JSON list of C-alpha atoms in Angstrom, two decimals:
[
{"chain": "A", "resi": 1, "resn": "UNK", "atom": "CA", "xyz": [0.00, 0.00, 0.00]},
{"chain": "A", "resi": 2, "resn": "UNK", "atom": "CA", "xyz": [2.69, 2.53, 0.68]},
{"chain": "A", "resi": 3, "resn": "UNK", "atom": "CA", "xyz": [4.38, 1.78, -2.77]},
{"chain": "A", "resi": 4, "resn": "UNK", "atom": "CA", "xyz": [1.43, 2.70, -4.59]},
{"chain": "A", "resi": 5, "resn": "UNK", "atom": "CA", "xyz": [1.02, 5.86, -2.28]},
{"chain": "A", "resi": 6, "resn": "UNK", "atom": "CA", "xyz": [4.65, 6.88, -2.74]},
{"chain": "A", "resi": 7, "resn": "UNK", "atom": "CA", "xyz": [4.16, 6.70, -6.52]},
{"chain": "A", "resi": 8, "resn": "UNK", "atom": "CA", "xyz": [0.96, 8.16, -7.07]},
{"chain": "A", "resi": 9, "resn": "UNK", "atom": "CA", "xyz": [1.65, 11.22, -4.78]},
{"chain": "A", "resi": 10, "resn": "UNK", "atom": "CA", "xyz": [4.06, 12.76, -7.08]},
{"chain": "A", "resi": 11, "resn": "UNK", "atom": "CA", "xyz": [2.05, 12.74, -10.16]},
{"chain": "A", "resi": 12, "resn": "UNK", "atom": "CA", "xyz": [-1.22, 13.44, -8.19]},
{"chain": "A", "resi": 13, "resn": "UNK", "atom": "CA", "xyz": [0.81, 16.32, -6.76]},
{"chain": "A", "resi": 14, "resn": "UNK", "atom": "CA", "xyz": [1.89, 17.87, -9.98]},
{"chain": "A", "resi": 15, "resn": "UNK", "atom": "CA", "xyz": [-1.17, 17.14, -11.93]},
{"chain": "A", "resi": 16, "resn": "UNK", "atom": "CA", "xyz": [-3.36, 19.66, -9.00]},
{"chain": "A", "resi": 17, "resn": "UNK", "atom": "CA", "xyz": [-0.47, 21.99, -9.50]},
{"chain": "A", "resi": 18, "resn": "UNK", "atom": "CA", "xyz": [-1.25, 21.97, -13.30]},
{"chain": "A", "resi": 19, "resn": "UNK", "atom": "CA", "xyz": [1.90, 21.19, -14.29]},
{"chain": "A", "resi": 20, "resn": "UNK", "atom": "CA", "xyz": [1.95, 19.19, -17.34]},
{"chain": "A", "resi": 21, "resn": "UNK", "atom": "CA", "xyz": [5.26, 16.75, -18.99]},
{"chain": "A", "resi": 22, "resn": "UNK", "atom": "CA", "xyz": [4.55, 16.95, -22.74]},
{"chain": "A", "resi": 23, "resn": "UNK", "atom": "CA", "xyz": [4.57, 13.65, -24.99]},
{"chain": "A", "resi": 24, "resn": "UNK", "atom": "CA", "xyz": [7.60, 13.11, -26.43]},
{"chain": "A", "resi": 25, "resn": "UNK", "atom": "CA", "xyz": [8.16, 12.36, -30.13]},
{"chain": "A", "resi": 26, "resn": "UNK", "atom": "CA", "xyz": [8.46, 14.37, -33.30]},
{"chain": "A", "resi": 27, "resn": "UNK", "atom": "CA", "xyz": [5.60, 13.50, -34.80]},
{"chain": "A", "resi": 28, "resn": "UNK", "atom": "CA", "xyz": [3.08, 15.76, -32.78]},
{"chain": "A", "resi": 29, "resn": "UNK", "atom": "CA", "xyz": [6.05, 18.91, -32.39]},
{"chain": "A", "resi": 30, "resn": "UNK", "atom": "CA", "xyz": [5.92, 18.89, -36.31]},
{"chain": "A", "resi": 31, "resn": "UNK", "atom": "CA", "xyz": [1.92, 20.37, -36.87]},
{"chain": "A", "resi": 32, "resn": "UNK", "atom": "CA", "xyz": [2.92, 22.47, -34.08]},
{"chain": "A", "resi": 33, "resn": "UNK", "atom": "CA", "xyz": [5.90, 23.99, -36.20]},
{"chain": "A", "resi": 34, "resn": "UNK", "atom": "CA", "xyz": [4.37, 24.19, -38.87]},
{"chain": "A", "resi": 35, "resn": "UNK", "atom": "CA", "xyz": [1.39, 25.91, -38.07]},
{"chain": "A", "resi": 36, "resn": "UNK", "atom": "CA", "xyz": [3.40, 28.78, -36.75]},
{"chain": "A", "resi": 37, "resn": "UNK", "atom": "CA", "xyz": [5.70, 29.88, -39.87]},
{"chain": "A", "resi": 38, "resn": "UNK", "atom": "CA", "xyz": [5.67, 32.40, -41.45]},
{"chain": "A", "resi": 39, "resn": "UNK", "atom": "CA", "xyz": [4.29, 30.50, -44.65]},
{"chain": "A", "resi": 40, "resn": "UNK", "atom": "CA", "xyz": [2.04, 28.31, -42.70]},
{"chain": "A", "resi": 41, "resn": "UNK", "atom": "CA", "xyz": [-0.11, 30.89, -42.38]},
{"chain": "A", "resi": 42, "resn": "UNK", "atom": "CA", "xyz": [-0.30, 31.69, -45.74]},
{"chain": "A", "resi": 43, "resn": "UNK", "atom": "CA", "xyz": [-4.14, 32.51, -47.34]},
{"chain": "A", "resi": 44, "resn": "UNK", "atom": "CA", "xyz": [-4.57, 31.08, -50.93]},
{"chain": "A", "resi": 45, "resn": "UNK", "atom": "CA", "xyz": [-6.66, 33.43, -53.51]},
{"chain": "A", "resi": 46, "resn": "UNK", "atom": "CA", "xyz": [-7.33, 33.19, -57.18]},
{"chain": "A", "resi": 47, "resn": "UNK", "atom": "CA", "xyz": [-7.25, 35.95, -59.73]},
{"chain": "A", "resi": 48, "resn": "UNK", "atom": "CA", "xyz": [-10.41, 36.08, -61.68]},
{"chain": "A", "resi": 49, "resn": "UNK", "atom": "CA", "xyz": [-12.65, 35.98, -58.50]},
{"chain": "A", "resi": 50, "resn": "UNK", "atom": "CA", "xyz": [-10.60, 39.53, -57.78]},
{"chain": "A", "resi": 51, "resn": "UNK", "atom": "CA", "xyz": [-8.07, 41.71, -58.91]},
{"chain": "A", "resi": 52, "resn": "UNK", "atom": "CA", "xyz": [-7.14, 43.05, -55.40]},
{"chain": "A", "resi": 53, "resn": "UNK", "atom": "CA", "xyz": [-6.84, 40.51, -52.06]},
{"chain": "A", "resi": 54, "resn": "UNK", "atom": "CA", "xyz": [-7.68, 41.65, -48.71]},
{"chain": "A", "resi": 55, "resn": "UNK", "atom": "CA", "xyz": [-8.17, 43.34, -46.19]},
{"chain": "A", "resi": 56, "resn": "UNK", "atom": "CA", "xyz": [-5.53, 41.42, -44.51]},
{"chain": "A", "resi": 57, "resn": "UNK", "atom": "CA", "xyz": [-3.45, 42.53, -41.15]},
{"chain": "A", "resi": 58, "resn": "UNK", "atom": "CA", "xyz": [-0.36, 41.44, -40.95]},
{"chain": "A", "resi": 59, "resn": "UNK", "atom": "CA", "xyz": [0.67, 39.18, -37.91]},
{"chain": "A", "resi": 60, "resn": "UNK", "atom": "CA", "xyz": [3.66, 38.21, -36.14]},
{"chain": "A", "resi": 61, "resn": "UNK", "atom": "CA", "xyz": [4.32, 35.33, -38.16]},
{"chain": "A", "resi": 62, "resn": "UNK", "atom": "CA", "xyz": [6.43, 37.17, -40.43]},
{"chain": "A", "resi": 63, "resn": "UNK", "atom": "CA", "xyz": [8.07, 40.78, -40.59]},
{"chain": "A", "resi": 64, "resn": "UNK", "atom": "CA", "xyz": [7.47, 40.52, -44.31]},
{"chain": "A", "resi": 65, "resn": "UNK", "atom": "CA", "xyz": [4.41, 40.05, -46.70]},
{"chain": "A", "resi": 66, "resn": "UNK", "atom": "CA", "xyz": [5.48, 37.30, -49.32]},
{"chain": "A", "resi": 67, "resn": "UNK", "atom": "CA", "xyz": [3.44, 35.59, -52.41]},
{"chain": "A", "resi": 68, "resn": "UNK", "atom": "CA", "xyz": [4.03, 32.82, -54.58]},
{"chain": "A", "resi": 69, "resn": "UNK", "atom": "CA", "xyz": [1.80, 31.57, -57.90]},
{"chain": "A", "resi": 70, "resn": "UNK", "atom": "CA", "xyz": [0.95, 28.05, -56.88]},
{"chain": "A", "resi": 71, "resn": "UNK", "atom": "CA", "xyz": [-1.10, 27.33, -59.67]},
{"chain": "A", "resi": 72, "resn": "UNK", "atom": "CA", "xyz": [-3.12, 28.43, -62.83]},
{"chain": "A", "resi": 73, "resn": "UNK", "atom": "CA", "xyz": [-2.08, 29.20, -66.80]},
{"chain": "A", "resi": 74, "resn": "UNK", "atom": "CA", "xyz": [0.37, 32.43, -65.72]},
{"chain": "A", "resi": 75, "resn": "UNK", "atom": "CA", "xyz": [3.59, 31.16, -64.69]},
{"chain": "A", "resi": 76, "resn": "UNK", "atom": "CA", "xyz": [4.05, 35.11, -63.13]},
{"chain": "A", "resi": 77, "resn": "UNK", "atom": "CA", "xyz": [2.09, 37.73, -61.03]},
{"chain": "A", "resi": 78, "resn": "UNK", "atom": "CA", "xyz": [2.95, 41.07, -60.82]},
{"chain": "A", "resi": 79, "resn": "UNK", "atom": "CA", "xyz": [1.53, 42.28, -57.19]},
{"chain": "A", "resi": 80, "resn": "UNK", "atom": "CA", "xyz": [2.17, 45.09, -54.94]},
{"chain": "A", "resi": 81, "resn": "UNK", "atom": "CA", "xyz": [1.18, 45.72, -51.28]},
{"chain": "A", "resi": 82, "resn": "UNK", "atom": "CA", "xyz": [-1.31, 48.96, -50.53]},
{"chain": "A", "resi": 83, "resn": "UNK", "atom": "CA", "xyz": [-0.81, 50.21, -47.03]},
{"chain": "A", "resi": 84, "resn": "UNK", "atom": "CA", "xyz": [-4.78, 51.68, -45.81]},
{"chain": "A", "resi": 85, "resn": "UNK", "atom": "CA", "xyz": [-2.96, 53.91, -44.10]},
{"chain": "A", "resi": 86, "resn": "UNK", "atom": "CA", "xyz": [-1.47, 55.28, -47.54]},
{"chain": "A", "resi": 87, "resn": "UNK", "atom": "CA", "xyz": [-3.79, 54.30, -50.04]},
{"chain": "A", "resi": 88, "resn": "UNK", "atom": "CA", "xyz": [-1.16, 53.78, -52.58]},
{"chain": "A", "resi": 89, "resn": "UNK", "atom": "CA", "xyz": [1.42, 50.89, -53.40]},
{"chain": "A", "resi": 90, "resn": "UNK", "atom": "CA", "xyz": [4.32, 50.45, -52.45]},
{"chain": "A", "resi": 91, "resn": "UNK", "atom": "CA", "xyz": [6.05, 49.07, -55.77]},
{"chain": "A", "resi": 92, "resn": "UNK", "atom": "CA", "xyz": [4.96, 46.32, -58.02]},
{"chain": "A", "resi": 93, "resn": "UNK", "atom": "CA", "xyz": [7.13, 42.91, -58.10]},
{"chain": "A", "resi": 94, "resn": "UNK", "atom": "CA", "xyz": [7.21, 40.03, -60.32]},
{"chain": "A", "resi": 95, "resn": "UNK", "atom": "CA", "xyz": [5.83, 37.04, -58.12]},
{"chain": "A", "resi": 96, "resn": "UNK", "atom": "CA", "xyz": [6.93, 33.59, -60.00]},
{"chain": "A", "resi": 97, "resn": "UNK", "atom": "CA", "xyz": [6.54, 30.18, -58.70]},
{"chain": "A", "resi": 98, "resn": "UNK", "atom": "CA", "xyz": [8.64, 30.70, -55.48]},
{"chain": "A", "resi": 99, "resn": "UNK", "atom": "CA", "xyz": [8.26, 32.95, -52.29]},
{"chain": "A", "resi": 100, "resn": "UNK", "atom": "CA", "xyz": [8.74, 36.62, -53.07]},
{"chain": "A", "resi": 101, "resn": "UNK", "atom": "CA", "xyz": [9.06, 39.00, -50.48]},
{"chain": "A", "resi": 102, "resn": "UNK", "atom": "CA", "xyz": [6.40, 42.45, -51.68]},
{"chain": "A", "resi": 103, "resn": "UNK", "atom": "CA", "xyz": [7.03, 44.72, -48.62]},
{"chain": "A", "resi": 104, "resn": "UNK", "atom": "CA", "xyz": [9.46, 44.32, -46.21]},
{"chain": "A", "resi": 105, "resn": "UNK", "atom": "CA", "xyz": [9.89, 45.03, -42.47]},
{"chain": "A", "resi": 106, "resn": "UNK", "atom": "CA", "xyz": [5.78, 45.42, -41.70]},
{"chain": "A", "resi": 107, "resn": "UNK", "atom": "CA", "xyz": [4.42, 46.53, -38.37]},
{"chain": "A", "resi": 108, "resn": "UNK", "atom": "CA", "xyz": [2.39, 43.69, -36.69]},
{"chain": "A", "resi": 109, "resn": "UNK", "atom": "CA", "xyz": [-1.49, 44.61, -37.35]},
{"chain": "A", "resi": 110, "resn": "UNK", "atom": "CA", "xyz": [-0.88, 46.42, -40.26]},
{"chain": "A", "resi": 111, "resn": "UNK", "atom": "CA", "xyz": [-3.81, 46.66, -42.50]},
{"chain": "A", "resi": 112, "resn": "UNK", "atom": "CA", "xyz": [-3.21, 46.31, -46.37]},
{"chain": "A", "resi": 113, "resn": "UNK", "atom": "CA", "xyz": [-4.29, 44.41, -49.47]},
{"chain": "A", "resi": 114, "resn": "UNK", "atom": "CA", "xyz": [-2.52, 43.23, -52.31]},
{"chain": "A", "resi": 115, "resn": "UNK", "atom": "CA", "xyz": [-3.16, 44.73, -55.82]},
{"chain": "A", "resi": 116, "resn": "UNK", "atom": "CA", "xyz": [-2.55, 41.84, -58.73]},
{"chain": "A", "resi": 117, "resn": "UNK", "atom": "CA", "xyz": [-2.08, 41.46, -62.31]},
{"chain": "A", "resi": 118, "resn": "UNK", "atom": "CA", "xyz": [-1.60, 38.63, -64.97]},
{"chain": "A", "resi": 119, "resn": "UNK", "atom": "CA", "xyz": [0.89, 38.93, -67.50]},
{"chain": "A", "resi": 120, "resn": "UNK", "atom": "CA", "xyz": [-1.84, 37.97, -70.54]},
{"chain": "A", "resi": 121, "resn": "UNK", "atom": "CA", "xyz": [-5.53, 38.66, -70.76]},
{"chain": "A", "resi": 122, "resn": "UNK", "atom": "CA", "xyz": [-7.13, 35.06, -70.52]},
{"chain": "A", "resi": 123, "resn": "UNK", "atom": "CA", "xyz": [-4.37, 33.69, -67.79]},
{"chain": "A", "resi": 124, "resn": "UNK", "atom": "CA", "xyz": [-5.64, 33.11, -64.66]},
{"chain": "A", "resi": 125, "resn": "UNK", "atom": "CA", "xyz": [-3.58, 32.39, -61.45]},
{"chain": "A", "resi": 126, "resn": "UNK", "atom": "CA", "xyz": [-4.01, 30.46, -57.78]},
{"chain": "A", "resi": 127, "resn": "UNK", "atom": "CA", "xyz": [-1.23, 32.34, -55.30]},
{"chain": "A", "resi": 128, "resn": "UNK", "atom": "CA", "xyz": [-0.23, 32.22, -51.99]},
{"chain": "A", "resi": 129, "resn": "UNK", "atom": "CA", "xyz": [0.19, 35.07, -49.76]},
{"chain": "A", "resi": 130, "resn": "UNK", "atom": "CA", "xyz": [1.81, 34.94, -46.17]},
{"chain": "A", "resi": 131, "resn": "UNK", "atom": "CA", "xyz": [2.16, 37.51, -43.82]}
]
């Protein structure tokens, strides 16, 4: 009886304390990771259902806003970032198939959308935007 007491107590004890031992293993620390990146946050939107994305605010997942094509006939974007605050954008990029930073150094809540244009009339593009 005072085996089981002895090795019950400490658990019992830190369990009312709320103290908690996480599992251990990669495979549940990997969502986890993941869902905190910069780029695992990132929203998806097509052009053709708009021509400007957002309102978004920016977040502290990132100090930057990137975009990406991930899909569609245009193998290119070009995109800019317009501040509310300013009205105006900021410069326009070329956004290919890989991450491409539009506006750099962003304050955290930072409301802005993102202007976007296809290269031909008739292309249509799915892209990526973290931020």
């Amino acid at each position: 009886m005072t085996t089981r007491f002895t090795r019950a107590f400490p658990v019992a004890l830190l369990l009312c304390l709320g103290i908690t031992v996480p599992a251990t293993g990669s495979a549940s620390a990997a969502p986890a990771a993941a869902a905190t990146t910069c780029y695992g946050g990132a929203v998806t939107v097509r052009y053709g259902d708009a021509v400007e994305f957002g309102p978004y605010w920016t977040t502290s997942r990132c100090t930057d806003i990137n975009m990406r094509v991930v899909g569609g006939t245009a193998d290119y974007v070009n995109a800019c970032v317009k501040f509310a605050k300013y009205g105006t954008c900021n410069r326009w990029t070329k956004v290919g198939r890989s991450w491409t930073t539009i506006a750099t150094d962003v304050l955290n809540d930072t409301k802005f959308t993102v202007p976007a244009g296809v290269p031909l009339e008739g292309d249509d593009a799915v892209m990526q935007i973290a931020f």
